[in-house]
Tab-separated table of C-alpha atoms and ligand atoms in Angstrom:
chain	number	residue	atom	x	y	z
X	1	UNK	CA	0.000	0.000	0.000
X	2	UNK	CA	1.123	3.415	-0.972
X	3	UNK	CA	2.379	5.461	1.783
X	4	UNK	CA	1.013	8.806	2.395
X	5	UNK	CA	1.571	12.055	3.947
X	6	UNK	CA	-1.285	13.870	5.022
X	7	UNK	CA	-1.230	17.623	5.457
X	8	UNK	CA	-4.244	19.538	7.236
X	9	UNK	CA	-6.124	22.607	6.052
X	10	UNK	CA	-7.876	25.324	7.375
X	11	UNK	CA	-8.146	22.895	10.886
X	12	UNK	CA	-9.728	19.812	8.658
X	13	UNK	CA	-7.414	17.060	9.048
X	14	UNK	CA	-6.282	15.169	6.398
X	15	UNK	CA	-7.574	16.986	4.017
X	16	UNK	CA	-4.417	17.140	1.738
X	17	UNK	CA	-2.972	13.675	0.856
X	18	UNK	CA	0.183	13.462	-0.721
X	19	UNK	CA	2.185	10.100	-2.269
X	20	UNK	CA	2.748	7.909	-4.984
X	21	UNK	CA	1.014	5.786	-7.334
X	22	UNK	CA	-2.463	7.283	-6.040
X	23	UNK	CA	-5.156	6.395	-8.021
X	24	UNK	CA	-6.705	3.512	-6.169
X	25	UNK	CA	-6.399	5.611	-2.810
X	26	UNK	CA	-7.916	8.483	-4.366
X	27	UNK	CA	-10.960	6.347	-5.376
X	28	UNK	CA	-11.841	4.785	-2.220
X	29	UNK	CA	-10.667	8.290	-0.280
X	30	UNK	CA	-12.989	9.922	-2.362
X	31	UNK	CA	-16.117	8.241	-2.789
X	32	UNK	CA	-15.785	7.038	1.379
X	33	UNK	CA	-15.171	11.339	1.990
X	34	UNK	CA	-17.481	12.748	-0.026
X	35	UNK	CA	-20.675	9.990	-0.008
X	36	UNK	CA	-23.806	11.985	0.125
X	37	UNK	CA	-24.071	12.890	-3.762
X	38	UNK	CA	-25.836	11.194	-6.410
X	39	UNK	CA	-23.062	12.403	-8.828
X	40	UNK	CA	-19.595	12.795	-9.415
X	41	UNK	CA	-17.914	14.587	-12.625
X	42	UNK	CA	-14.655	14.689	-13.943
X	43	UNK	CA	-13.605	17.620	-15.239
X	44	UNK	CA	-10.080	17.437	-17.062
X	45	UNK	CA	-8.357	18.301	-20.393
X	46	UNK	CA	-7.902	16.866	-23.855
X	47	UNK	CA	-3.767	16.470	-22.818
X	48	UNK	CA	-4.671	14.204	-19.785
X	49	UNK	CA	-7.810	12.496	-20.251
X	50	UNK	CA	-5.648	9.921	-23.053
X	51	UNK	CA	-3.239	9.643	-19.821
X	52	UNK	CA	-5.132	9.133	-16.472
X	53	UNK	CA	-8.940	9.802	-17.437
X	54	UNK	CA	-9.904	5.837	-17.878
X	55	UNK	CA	-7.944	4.554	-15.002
X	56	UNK	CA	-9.568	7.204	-12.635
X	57	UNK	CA	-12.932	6.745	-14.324
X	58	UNK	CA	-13.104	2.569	-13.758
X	59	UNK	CA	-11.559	3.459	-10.021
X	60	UNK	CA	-14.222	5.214	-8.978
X	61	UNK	CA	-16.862	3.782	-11.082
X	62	UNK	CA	-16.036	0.193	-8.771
X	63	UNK	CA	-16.764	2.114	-5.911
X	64	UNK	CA	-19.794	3.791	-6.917
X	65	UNK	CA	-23.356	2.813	-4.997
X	66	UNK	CA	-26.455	1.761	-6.830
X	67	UNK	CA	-28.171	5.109	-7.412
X	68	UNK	CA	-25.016	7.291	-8.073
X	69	UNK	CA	-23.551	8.141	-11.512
X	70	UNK	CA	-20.134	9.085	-12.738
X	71	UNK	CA	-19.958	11.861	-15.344
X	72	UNK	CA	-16.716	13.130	-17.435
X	73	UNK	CA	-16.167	15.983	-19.207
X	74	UNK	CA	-12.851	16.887	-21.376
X	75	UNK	CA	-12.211	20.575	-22.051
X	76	UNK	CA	-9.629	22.012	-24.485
X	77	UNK	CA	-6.277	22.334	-22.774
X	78	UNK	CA	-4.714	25.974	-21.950
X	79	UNK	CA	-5.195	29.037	-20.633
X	80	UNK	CA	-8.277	30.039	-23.164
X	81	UNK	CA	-10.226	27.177	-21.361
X	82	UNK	CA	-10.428	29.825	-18.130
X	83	UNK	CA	-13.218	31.809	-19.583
X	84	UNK	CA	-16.960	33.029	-18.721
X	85	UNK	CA	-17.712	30.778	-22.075
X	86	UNK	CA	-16.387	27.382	-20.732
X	87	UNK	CA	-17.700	28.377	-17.315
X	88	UNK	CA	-21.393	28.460	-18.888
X	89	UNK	CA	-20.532	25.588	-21.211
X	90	UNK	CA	-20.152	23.439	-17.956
X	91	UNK	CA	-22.582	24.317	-16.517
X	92	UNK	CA	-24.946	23.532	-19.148
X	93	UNK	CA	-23.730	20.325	-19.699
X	94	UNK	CA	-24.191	19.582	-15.729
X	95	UNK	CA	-27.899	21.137	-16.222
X	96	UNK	CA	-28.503	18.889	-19.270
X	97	UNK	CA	-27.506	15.820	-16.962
X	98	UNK	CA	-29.991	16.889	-14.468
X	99	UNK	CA	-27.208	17.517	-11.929
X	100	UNK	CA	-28.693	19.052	-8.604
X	101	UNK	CA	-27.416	20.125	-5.293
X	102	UNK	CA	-26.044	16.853	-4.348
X	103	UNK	CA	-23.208	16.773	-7.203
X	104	UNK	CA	-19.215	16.122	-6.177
X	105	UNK	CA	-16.828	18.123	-9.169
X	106	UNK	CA	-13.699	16.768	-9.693
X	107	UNK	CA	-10.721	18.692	-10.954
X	108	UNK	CA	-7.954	16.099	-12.685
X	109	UNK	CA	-5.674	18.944	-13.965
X	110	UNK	CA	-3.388	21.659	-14.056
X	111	UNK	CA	-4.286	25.567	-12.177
X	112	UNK	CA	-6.212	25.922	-15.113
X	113	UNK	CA	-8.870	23.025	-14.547
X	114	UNK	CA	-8.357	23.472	-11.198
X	115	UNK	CA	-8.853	27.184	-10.723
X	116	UNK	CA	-12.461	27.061	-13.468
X	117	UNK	CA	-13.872	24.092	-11.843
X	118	UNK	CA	-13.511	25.222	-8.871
X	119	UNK	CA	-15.545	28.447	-10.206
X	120	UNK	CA	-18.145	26.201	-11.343
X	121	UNK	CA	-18.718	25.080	-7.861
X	122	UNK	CA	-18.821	27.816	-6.112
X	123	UNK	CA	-21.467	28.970	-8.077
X	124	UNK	CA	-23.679	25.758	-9.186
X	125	UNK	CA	-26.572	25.489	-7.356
X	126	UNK	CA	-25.101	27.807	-4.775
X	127	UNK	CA	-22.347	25.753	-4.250
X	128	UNK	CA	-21.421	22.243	-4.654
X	129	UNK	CA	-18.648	19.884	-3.200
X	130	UNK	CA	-15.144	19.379	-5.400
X	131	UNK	CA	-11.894	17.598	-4.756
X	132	UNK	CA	-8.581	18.788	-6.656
X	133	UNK	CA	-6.819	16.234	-8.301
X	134	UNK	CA	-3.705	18.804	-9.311
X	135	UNK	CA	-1.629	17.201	-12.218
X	136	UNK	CA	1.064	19.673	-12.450
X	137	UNK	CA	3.777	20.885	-10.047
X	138	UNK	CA	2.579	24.216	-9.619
X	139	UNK	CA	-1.151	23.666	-8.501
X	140	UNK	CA	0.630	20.561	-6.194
X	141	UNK	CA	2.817	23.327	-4.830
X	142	UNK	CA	0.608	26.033	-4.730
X	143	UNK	CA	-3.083	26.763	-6.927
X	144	UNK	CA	-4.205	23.908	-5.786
X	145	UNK	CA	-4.201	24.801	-1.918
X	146	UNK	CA	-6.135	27.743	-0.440
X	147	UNK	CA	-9.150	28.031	-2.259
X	148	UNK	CA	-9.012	30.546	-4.923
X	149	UNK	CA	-10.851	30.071	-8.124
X	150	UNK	CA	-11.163	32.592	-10.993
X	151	UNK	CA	-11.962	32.266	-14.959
X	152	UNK	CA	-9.556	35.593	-17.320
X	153	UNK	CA	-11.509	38.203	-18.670
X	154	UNK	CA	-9.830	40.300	-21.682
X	155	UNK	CA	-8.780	42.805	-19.153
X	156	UNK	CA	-6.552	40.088	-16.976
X	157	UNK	CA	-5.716	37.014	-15.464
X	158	UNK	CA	-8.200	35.626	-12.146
X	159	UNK	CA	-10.343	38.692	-12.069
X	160	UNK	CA	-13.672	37.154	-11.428
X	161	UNK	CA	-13.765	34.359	-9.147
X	162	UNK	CA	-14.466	33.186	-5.635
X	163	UNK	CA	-12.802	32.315	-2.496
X	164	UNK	CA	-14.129	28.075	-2.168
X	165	UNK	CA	-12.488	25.531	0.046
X	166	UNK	CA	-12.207	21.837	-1.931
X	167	UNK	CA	-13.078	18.909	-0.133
X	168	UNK	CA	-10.133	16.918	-0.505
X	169	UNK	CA	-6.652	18.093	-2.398
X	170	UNK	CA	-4.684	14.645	-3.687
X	171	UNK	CA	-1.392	15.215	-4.745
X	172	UNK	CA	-0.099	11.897	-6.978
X	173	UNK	CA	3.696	12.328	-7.491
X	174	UNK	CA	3.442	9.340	-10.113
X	175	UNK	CA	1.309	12.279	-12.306
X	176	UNK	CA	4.921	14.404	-12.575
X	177	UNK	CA	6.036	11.362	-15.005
X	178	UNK	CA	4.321	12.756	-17.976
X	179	UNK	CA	4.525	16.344	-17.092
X	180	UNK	CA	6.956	18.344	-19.490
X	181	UNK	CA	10.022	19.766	-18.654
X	182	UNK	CA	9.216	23.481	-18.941
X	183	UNK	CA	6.295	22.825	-16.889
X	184	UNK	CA	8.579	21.237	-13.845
X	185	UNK	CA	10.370	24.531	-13.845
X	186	UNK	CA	7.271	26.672	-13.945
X	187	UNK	CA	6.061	24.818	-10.454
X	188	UNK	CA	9.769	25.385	-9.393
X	189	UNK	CA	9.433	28.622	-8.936
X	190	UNK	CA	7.090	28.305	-6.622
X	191	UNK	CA	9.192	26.128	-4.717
X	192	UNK	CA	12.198	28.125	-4.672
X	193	UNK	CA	9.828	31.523	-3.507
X	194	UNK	CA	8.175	29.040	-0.845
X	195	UNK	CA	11.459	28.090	0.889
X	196	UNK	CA	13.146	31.400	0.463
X	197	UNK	CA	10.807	33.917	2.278
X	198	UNK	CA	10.109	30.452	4.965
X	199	UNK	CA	12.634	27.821	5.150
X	200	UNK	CA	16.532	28.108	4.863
X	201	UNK	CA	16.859	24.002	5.662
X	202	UNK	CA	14.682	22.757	2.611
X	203	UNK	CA	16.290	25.693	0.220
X	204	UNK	CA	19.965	24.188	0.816
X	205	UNK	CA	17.753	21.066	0.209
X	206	UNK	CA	16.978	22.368	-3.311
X	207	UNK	CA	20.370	23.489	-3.846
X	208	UNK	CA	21.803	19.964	-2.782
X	209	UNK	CA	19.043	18.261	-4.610
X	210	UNK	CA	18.902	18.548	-8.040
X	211	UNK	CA	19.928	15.247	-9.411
X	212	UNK	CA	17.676	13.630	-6.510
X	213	UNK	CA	14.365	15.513	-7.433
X	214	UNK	CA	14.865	15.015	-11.103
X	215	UNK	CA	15.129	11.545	-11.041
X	216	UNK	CA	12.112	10.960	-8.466
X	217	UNK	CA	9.915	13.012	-11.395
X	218	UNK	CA	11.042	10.861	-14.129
X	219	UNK	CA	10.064	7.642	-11.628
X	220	UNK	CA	11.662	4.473	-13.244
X	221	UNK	CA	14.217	5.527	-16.057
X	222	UNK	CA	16.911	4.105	-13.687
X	223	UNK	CA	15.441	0.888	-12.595
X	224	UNK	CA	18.541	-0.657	-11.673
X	225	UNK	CA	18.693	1.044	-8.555
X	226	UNK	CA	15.350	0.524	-6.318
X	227	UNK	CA	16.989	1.970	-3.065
X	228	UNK	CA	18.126	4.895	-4.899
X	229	UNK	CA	14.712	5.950	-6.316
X	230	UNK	CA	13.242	5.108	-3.170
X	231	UNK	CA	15.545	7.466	-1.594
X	232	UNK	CA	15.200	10.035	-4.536
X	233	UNK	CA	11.204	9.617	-4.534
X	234	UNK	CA	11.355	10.764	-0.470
X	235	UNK	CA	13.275	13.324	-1.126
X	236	UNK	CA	11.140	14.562	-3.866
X	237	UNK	CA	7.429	14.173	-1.417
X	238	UNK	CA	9.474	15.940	1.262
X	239	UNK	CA	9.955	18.741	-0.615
X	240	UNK	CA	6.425	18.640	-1.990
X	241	UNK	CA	5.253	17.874	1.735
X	242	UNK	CA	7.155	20.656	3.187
X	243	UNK	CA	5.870	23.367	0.185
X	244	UNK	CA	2.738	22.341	0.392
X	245	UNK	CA	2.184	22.285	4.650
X	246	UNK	CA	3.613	26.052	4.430
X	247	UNK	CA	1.087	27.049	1.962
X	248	UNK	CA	-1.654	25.445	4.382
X	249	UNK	CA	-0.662	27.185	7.261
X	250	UNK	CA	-0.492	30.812	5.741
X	251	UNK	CA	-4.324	29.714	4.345
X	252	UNK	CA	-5.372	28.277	7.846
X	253	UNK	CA	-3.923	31.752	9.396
X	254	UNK	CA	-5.352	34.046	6.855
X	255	UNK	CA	-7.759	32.359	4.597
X	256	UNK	CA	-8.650	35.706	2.364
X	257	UNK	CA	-5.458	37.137	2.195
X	258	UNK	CA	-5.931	39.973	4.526
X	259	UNK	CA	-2.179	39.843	6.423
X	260	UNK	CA	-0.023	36.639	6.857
X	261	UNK	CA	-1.095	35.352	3.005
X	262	UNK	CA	0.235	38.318	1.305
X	263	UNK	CA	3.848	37.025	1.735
X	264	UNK	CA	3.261	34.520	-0.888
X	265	UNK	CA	3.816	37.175	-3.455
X	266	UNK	CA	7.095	37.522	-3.014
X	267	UNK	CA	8.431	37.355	-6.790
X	268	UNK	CA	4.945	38.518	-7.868
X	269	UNK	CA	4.295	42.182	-7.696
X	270	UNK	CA	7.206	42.473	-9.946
X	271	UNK	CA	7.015	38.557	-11.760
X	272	UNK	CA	3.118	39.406	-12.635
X	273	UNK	CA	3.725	43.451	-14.441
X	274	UNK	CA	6.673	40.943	-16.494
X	275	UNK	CA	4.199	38.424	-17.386
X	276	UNK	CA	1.048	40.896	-18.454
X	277	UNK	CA	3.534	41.966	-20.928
X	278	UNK	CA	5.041	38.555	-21.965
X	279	UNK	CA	2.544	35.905	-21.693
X	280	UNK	CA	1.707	33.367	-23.389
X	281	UNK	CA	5.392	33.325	-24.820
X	282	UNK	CA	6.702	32.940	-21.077
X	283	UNK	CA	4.836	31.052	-18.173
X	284	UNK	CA	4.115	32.020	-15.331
X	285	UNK	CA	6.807	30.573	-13.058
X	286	UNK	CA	9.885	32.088	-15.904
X	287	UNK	CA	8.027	35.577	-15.022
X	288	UNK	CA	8.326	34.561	-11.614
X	289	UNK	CA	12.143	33.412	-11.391
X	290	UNK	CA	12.633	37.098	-12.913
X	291	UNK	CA	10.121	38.197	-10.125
X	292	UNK	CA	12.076	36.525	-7.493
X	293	UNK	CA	15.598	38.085	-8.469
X	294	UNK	CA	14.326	41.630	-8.920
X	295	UNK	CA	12.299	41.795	-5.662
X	296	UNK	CA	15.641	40.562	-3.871
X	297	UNK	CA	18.123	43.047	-5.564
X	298	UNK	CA	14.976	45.119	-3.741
X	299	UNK	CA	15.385	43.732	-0.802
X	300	UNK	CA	19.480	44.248	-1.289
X	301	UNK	CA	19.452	48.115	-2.311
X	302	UNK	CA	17.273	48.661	0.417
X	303	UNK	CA	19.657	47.733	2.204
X	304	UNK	CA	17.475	44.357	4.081
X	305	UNK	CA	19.891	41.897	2.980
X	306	UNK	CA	23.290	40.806	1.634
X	307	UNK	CA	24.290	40.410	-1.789
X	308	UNK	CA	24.532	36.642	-1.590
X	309	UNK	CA	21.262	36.060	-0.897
X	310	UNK	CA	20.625	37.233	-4.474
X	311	UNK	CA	23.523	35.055	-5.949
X	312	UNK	CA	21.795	31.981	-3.828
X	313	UNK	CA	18.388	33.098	-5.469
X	314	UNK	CA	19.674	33.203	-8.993
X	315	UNK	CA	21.900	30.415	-8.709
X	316	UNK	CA	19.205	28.118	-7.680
X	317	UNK	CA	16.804	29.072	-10.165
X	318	UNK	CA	19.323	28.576	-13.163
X	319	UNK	CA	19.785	24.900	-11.774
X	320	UNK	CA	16.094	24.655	-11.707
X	321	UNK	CA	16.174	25.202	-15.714
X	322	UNK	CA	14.284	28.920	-14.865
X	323	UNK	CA	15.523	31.905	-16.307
X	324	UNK	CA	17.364	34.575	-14.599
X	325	UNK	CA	18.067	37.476	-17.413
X	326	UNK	CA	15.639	38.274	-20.099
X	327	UNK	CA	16.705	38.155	-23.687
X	328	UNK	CA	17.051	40.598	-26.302
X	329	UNK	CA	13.557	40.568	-27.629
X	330	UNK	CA	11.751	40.714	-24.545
X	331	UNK	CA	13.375	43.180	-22.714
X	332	UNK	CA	12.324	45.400	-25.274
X	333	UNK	CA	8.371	44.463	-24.610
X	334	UNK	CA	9.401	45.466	-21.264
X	335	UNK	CA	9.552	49.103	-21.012
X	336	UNK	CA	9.964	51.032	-17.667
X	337	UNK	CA	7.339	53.073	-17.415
X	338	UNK	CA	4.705	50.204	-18.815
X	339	UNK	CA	6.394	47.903	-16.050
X	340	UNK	CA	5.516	50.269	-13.717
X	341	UNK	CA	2.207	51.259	-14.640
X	342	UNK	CA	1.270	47.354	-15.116
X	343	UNK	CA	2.334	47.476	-11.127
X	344	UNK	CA	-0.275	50.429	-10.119
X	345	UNK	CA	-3.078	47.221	-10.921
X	346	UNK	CA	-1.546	44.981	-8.291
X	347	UNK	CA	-4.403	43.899	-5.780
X	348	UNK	CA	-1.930	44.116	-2.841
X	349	UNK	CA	-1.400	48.259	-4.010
X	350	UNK	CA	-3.252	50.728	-0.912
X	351	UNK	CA	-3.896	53.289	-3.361
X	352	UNK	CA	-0.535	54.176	-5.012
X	353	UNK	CA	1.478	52.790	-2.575
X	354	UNK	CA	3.276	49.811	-3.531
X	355	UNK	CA	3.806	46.877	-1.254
X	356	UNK	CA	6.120	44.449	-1.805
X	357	UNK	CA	7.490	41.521	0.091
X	358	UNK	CA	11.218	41.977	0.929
X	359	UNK	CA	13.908	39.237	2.350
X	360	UNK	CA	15.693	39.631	5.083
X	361	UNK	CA	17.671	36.496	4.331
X	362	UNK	CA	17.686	32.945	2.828
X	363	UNK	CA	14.337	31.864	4.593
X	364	UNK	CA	12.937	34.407	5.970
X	365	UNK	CA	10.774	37.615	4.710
X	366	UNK	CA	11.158	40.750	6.299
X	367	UNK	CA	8.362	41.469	8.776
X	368	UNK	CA	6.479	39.019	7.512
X	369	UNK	CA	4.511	41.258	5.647
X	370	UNK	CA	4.919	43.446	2.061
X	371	UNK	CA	6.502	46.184	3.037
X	372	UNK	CA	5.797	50.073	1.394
X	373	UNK	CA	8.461	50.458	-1.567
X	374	UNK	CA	8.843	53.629	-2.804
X	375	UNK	CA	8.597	54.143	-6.876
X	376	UNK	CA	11.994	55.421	-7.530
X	377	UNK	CA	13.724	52.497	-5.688
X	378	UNK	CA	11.732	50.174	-8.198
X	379	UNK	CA	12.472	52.108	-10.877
X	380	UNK	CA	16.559	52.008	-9.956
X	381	UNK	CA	16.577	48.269	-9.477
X	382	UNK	CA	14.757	47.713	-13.117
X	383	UNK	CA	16.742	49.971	-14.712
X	384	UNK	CA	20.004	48.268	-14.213
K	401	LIG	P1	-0.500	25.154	-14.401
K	401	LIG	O1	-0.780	24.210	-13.307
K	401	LIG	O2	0.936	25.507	-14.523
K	401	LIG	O3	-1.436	26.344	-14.389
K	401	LIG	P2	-1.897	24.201	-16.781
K	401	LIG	O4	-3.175	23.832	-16.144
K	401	LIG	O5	-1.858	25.368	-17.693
K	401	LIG	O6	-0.734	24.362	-15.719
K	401	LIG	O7	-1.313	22.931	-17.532
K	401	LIG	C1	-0.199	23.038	-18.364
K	401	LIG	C2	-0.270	22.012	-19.479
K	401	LIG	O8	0.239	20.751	-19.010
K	401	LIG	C3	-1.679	21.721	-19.994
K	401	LIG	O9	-1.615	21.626	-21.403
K	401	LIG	C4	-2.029	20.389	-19.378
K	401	LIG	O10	-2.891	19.660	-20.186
K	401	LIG	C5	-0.687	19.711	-19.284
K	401	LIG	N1	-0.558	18.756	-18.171
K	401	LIG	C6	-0.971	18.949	-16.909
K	401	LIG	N2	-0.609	17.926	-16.128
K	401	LIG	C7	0.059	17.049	-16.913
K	401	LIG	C8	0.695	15.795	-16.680
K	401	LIG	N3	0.749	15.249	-15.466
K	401	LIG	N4	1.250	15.184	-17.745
K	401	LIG	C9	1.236	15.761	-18.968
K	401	LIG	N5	0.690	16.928	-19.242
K	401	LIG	C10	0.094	17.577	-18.236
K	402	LIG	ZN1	2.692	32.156	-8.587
């Protein structure tokens, strides 16, 4: 039997799961945890459903009772899938079906499944259970945990949405296998941000690690060696555990982001203006790694930090495969003064102050809070 780490949330225990080769747990977890419905859907994408979507489907379809059903539904994969029009398209299908009240969603996906379906059950019927079945490292490490949904609109990313708490948040290592290489990076990012503002231990960790957490995500290329993936594959769900219980307890502290949860967007006041201007072309977690660096030569000028924390920042993100200087063609879609007026839109802003979270050192933010940065010392860091 698989062994699993369990992680609570917002005081409900158990209520993350974490290990490998999942599926059969997350049946019986599942259907046992969340009982009283007459239906369950899966909601995933055209990239995965080929992968994991039959597997899951015959899983819980053995441990169904006599008067429940098991829909699926299979959505086009990317970013364009997080609109009002997919929303409604959902919806209707789950209308259609005569879905009520007493309906269990389940994501199987990346943030983007994970982030609309949730959406779709905060709203349906006034609200209807779901379980996140995150595929990629980034909702493992982070979208996945704390509840936020949201669905783009043409004037930005996650501006409608709700605040909706999942029922149960499975995290199957064995999902990483299939996960492309870019897309590792992207949830590293969120890794390397998680330990630096929190956790000096687990960053050396990271920058020990490398060889260890690649081969635990690429599961049995080295067969020969059972002991050593075993060893690599704990490795790997300790670092996953350890990103993951962090993220919980900032939710469990401040579930709507009023104080405590704001330090989570360390790398993101800056990282986000970057990637208004150069998404789709860069993800997320690449606008991020650029986040990260810029925030701590911040942190540095300001005079919060040493130098090295910067070179330990940059140093780990480059063995991570995530950028740390932008190239030729981007930098010039990234003007000063647009940078800076993409910033004024930042939901942590009071007015035209802007906050951003600073580092005191490897593992620790200061004041554990974003701090008021004044324009011209954002301007003079950008502009080198
Ligand atoms: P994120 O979690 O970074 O927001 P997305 O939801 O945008 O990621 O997913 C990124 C892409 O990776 C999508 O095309 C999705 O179908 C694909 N994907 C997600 N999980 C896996 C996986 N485990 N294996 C292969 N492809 C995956
Ligand atoms: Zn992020």
């Amino acid at each position: 039997i698989a062994n699993i780490t369990t992680i609570p949330l917002l005081n409900i225990p158990n209520l993350i799961q974490i290990g490998y080769q999942l599926m059969d747990h997350i049946a019986s977890d599942l259907t046992r945890n969340v009982n009283n419905v007459s239906n369950y859907v899966i909601i995933t994408d055209t990239q995965l459903a080929p992968l994991y979507l039959s597997t899951l489907y015959k899983l819980i379809q053995s441990h169904l009772k006599l008067n429940q059903r098991l829909l699926t539904r299979i959505l086009p994969c990317g970013e364009q899938s997080k609109s009002r029009n997919t929303k409604a398209q959902i919806e209707d299908f789950l209308l259609n079906q005569k879905c009520t009240r007493d309906t269990c969603l389940i994501a199987l996906g990346g943030g983007v499944i994970g982030d609309l379906v949730g959406f779709v059950a905060s709203t349906f019927m006034r609200g209807v259970p779901f379980v996140q079945i995150p595929t990629t490292l980034l909702a493992m490490v982070d979208s996945s945990i704390g509840g936020k949904t949201a669905i783009d609109t043409a004037h930005g990313k996650n501006l409608i949405g709700t605040f909706w708490q999942p029922k149960r948040i499975y995290m199957n290592l064995s999902f990483l296998e299939t996960l492309p290489k870019r897309e590792i990076a992207n949830g590293m990012a969120e890794v390397i941000k998680t330990f630096a503002i929190s956790n000096e231990p687990e960053f050396i960790k990271l920058e020990n690690g490398k060889n260890q957490i690649e081969s635990a995500i690429l599961g049995f290329s080295d067969q020969s060696d059972a002991t050593k993936l075993d060893a690599d594959r704990s490795m790997l769900m300790s670092v996953v555990s350890a990103c993951a219980a962090y993220k919980a307890y900032i939710v469990t502290e401040d579930e709507k982001e009023d104080g405590l949860r704001g330090l989570l967007n360390f790398g993101h006041s800056i990282g986000h203006a970057y990637e208004a201007h150069l998404s789709p072309e860069w993800l997320h977690g690449e606008c991020v790694s650029l986040g990260l660096i810029h925030e701590a030569e911040l942190s540095y000028y300001l005079g919060h930090c040493s130098s090295n924390v910067i070179s330990r920042l940059k140093k780990c993100l480059q063995l991570y495969d995530l950028p740390i200087k932008f190239d030729e063609k981007s930098k010039h879609r990234l003007g000063l003064a647009q940078v800076m007026d993409t910033m004024k839109v930042d939901k942590k802003n009071k007015g035209d102050q802007k906050r951003i979270v600073l580092l005191k050192k490897v593992g620790s933010a200061l004041d554990n809070k974003p701090t008021d940065v004044s324009d011209v010392a954002i301007e003079h860091v950008l502009s080198k």
